[in-house]
Amino acid sequence: MALRISCNTQISTSPQAKVDSRSKKCLQNVKSIVNNVGLPSMSSSPLEALKRGNWVKLICGASFEDVVDIRNLSLVYTLAGVDCIDCAADASVVNAVNEGIEIARDIINLRRPWLMISVNDDKDLHFRKAEFDPEDCPADCSRPCVNVCPANAISFQENTAPEYSFDIQIPRDGVITERCYGCGRCFPVCPYDKIREVTYIRDATTTSDLMKSDDVDAIEIHTSGRQTTTFRELWTALGDSVKYMKLIAVSLPNGGDSTISTMNEIFSTMEPNLQSFNLWQLDGRPMSGDIGRGATKETIAFAVQMANARDRPPGFLQLAGGTNAHTVDGLKREGLFQTTIVTDYATSRTGSADSSQALIGGVAYGGYARKIVGKALRGMQSQHGVAACIEDHPQHLLLALEEALALVRPFKCR
């Protein structure tokens, strides 16, 4: 769908009046696009999207904590009609997401997407940061780490590193911790092996407090699937906070033949206290969607495996890890789209290929979603500063929204 709309105006007056008029024109175009694009999620609830099989989630990143970008991303993708925004289990990040959502709803009256926080039960790729001492870097190093970082999270003095606001203390040299989301691409390219991996596990007590607040609707637990003891320990530690959630998601990688047995063990742990819907996030190739077409092959293969699996526990299925603009075509080729409304997914435990309830009902976009909108954000920040609010610059908001809709709409309106 082509969504190219010019922001030019023919008004001949003072330069400031031209800018103001152009901004108003672009903001009106933003409203017109949202009104006219006809996404089902503009009026239907996130739960209805899950049941219909056209659920779309934005992944801000379990370790991505740049509150400026997160706020602006949340605003843009709320306008684009996502059903859920997934972010780090951190109060400042949750506040940034909620602010972006509410500003979007001030621009035009939309239903509110769910806010999901992500935690881990053990060591996990999504919960790590890169770290190195820039003083140890040889002066003649070509610094390939800077070029491979998709988050612009590595800076040196000779680079024009942004001065961030929100009281974030960011070093002039080294890793910008708030921006690093743990993709790991810098580790193998360092010619001197200076970059270290720092892993962490989200605190269960802090997470439980967030879950009990009015700001959070859902939680996602990342697990390796290798063994379920750590999942059981985390689930127990979360206690009665799970009853406040509208959705419990579990993200796990493809464990081959053991995947279904792992899922059943996890579900048996959750079931006694499960008072909400549950979802399985199939993490095909973690944090790779921005790399290119081939990155989505693993998540499509995982989807095929799950759609044909028997004895699968209850829960919606949603893809992640390598998802990008090519994922929808891959799902269509495999005939994996859910085609009927799920009324009671808990009654179907067979997961047979003939059951619409076994097919893929949702997709989550992470690195690719951030990359395409990030182009507009970087353009805005280069002109107006890194703390700029995108709603104050409608020309850039319009460009960002066009990119977001081009990604969200094909799954929503297939």
PDB file of C-alpha atoms in Angstrom, residues 243-358:
ATOM      1  CA  LYS A 243      -3.682 -12.481  38.506  1.00  0.00           C
ATOM      2  CA  TYR A 244      -3.404  -8.801  37.543  1.00  0.00           C
ATOM      3  CA  MET A 245      -2.343  -9.698  33.985  1.00  0.00           C
ATOM      4  CA  LYS A 246      -4.600  -9.901  30.942  1.00  0.00           C
ATOM      5  CA  LEU A 247      -2.066 -12.091  29.124  1.00  0.00           C
ATOM      6  CA  ILE A 248       0.824 -14.341  30.150  1.00  0.00           C
ATOM      7  CA  ALA A 249       3.346 -14.970  27.361  1.00  0.00           C
ATOM      8  CA  VAL A 250       6.244 -17.399  27.337  1.00  0.00           C
ATOM      9  CA  SER A 251       9.032 -16.850  24.818  1.00  0.00           C
ATOM     10  CA  LEU A 252      11.149 -19.859  23.960  1.00  0.00           C
ATOM     11  CA  PRO A 253      13.531 -20.944  21.196  1.00  0.00           C
ATOM     12  CA  ASN A 254      13.126 -23.959  18.954  1.00  0.00           C
ATOM     13  CA  GLY A 255      14.275 -26.906  21.027  1.00  0.00           C
ATOM     14  CA  GLY A 256      13.519 -29.445  18.327  1.00  0.00           C
ATOM     15  CA  ASP A 257      11.766 -32.596  19.475  1.00  0.00           C
ATOM     16  CA  SER A 258      11.821 -31.464  23.105  1.00  0.00           C
ATOM     17  CA  THR A 259       9.896 -28.224  22.492  1.00  0.00           C
ATOM     18  CA  ILE A 260       6.409 -29.639  23.021  1.00  0.00           C
ATOM     19  CA  SER A 261       7.336 -31.487  26.211  1.00  0.00           C
ATOM     20  CA  THR A 262       8.957 -28.303  27.555  1.00  0.00           C
ATOM     21  CA  MET A 263       5.837 -26.288  26.732  1.00  0.00           C
ATOM     22  CA  ASN A 264       3.644 -28.826  28.513  1.00  0.00           C
ATOM     23  CA  GLU A 265       5.836 -28.754  31.612  1.00  0.00           C
ATOM     24  CA  ILE A 266       5.725 -24.947  31.656  1.00  0.00           C
ATOM     25  CA  PHE A 267       1.957 -24.912  31.194  1.00  0.00           C
ATOM     26  CA  SER A 268       1.476 -27.395  34.031  1.00  0.00           C
ATOM     27  CA  THR A 269       3.449 -25.004  36.246  1.00  0.00           C
ATOM     28  CA  MET A 270       1.312 -22.019  35.248  1.00  0.00           C
ATOM     29  CA  GLU A 271      -2.106 -23.652  35.069  1.00  0.00           C
ATOM     30  CA  PRO A 272      -3.076 -23.662  38.787  1.00  0.00           C
ATOM     31  CA  ASN A 273      -2.634 -19.871  39.015  1.00  0.00           C
ATOM     32  CA  LEU A 274      -3.419 -18.944  35.424  1.00  0.00           C
ATOM     33  CA  GLN A 275      -6.420 -16.617  35.388  1.00  0.00           C
ATOM     34  CA  SER A 276      -5.751 -14.980  32.022  1.00  0.00           C
ATOM     35  CA  PHE A 277      -5.083 -15.994  28.439  1.00  0.00           C
ATOM     36  CA  ASN A 278      -1.669 -17.370  27.602  1.00  0.00           C
ATOM     37  CA  LEU A 279       0.527 -17.079  24.539  1.00  0.00           C
ATOM     38  CA  TRP A 280       3.591 -18.894  23.219  1.00  0.00           C
ATOM     39  CA  GLN A 281       6.160 -16.678  21.501  1.00  0.00           C
ATOM     40  CA  LEU A 282       8.105 -18.771  19.005  1.00  0.00           C
ATOM     41  CA  ASP A 283      11.537 -17.134  18.934  1.00  0.00           C
ATOM     42  CA  GLY A 284      13.005 -18.341  15.667  1.00  0.00           C
ATOM     43  CA  ARG A 285      16.254 -16.404  15.209  1.00  0.00           C
ATOM     44  CA  PRO A 286      16.557 -13.906  18.063  1.00  0.00           C
ATOM     45  CA  MET A 287      17.213 -10.227  17.316  1.00  0.00           C
ATOM     46  CA  SER A 288      17.860 -10.695  13.607  1.00  0.00           C
ATOM     47  CA  GLY A 289      14.855  -9.302  11.726  1.00  0.00           C
ATOM     48  CA  ASP A 290      16.767  -6.217  10.596  1.00  0.00           C
ATOM     49  CA  ILE A 291      19.452  -8.287   8.847  1.00  0.00           C
ATOM     50  CA  GLY A 292      17.464  -9.234   5.742  1.00  0.00           C
ATOM     51  CA  ARG A 293      15.067 -11.615   3.999  1.00  0.00           C
ATOM     52  CA  GLY A 294      16.811 -14.802   5.118  1.00  0.00           C
ATOM     53  CA  ALA A 295      16.447 -14.000   8.813  1.00  0.00           C
ATOM     54  CA  THR A 296      12.759 -14.923   8.785  1.00  0.00           C
ATOM     55  CA  LYS A 297      13.324 -18.476   7.509  1.00  0.00           C
ATOM     56  CA  GLU A 298      14.015 -19.924  10.953  1.00  0.00           C
ATOM     57  CA  THR A 299      10.911 -18.440  12.532  1.00  0.00           C
ATOM     58  CA  ILE A 300       8.767 -19.704   9.627  1.00  0.00           C
ATOM     59  CA  ALA A 301      10.296 -23.173  10.077  1.00  0.00           C
ATOM     60  CA  PHE A 302       9.472 -23.004  13.795  1.00  0.00           C
ATOM     61  CA  ALA A 303       5.902 -22.031  12.920  1.00  0.00           C
ATOM     62  CA  VAL A 304       5.555 -25.010  10.572  1.00  0.00           C
ATOM     63  CA  GLN A 305       6.831 -27.305  13.307  1.00  0.00           C
ATOM     64  CA  MET A 306       4.362 -25.989  15.879  1.00  0.00           C
ATOM     65  CA  ALA A 307       1.389 -25.973  13.486  1.00  0.00           C
ATOM     66  CA  ASN A 308       1.929 -29.673  12.836  1.00  0.00           C
ATOM     67  CA  ALA A 309       2.699 -30.631  16.426  1.00  0.00           C
ATOM     68  CA  ARG A 310       0.389 -32.810  18.452  1.00  0.00           C
ATOM     69  CA  ASP A 311      -0.224 -32.645  22.195  1.00  0.00           C
ATOM     70  CA  ARG A 312       0.614 -28.953  22.257  1.00  0.00           C
ATOM     71  CA  PRO A 313      -0.649 -27.167  25.382  1.00  0.00           C
ATOM     72  CA  PRO A 314      -3.306 -24.431  25.194  1.00  0.00           C
ATOM     73  CA  GLY A 315      -2.287 -20.952  24.175  1.00  0.00           C
ATOM     74  CA  PHE A 316      -2.106 -18.595  21.231  1.00  0.00           C
ATOM     75  CA  LEU A 317       0.919 -18.871  18.935  1.00  0.00           C
ATOM     76  CA  GLN A 318       2.907 -15.787  17.937  1.00  0.00           C
ATOM     77  CA  LEU A 319       6.096 -15.479  15.898  1.00  0.00           C
ATOM     78  CA  ALA A 320       9.191 -13.475  16.824  1.00  0.00           C
ATOM     79  CA  GLY A 321      12.925 -13.625  16.174  1.00  0.00           C
ATOM     80  CA  GLY A 322      13.774 -12.814  12.553  1.00  0.00           C
ATOM     81  CA  THR A 323      10.390 -11.308  11.735  1.00  0.00           C
ATOM     82  CA  ASN A 324      10.403  -8.566   9.117  1.00  0.00           C
ATOM     83  CA  ALA A 325       8.651  -7.413   5.940  1.00  0.00           C
ATOM     84  CA  HIS A 326       9.095 -10.898   4.406  1.00  0.00           C
ATOM     85  CA  THR A 327       7.422 -12.840   7.223  1.00  0.00           C
ATOM     86  CA  VAL A 328       3.852 -12.440   5.972  1.00  0.00           C
ATOM     87  CA  ASP A 329       4.753 -13.887   2.554  1.00  0.00           C
ATOM     88  CA  GLY A 330       6.440 -16.817   4.263  1.00  0.00           C
ATOM     89  CA  LEU A 331       3.367 -17.529   6.361  1.00  0.00           C
ATOM     90  CA  LYS A 332       1.128 -17.333   3.292  1.00  0.00           C
ATOM     91  CA  ARG A 333       3.307 -19.803   1.384  1.00  0.00           C
ATOM     92  CA  GLU A 334       3.026 -22.299   4.233  1.00  0.00           C
ATOM     93  CA  GLY A 335      -0.720 -21.711   4.746  1.00  0.00           C
ATOM     94  CA  LEU A 336      -0.147 -20.856   8.383  1.00  0.00           C
ATOM     95  CA  PHE A 337      -2.518 -17.969   8.919  1.00  0.00           C
ATOM     96  CA  GLN A 338      -5.332 -18.525  11.389  1.00  0.00           C
ATOM     97  CA  THR A 339      -8.547 -18.235   9.389  1.00  0.00           C
ATOM     98  CA  THR A 340     -11.330 -18.560  11.960  1.00  0.00           C
ATOM     99  CA  ILE A 341     -12.049 -16.827  15.247  1.00  0.00           C
ATOM    100  CA  VAL A 342     -10.862 -18.736  18.300  1.00  0.00           C
ATOM    101  CA  THR A 343     -13.620 -18.900  20.884  1.00  0.00           C
ATOM    102  CA  ASP A 344     -12.079 -21.292  23.385  1.00  0.00           C
ATOM    103  CA  TYR A 345      -8.476 -22.170  22.633  1.00  0.00           C
ATOM    104  CA  ALA A 346      -8.224 -24.116  25.898  1.00  0.00           C
ATOM    105  CA  THR A 347     -10.408 -26.885  24.486  1.00  0.00           C
ATOM    106  CA  SER A 348      -7.934 -27.688  21.711  1.00  0.00           C
ATOM    107  CA  ARG A 349      -4.815 -29.443  22.980  1.00  0.00           C
ATOM    108  CA  THR A 350      -4.078 -31.520  19.907  1.00  0.00           C
ATOM    109  CA  GLY A 351      -2.500 -28.780  17.821  1.00  0.00           C
ATOM    110  CA  SER A 352      -3.285 -30.739  14.683  1.00  0.00           C
ATOM    111  CA  ALA A 353      -2.670 -29.154  11.313  1.00  0.00           C
ATOM    112  CA  ASP A 354      -6.426 -29.222  10.671  1.00  0.00           C
ATOM    113  CA  SER A 355      -7.178 -26.996  13.651  1.00  0.00           C
ATOM    114  CA  SER A 356      -7.220 -23.258  13.050  1.00  0.00           C
ATOM    115  CA  GLN A 357      -6.302 -22.915  16.697  1.00  0.00           C
ATOM    116  CA  ALA A 358      -2.922 -24.495  15.954  1.00  0.00           C
TER     117      ALA A 358
END
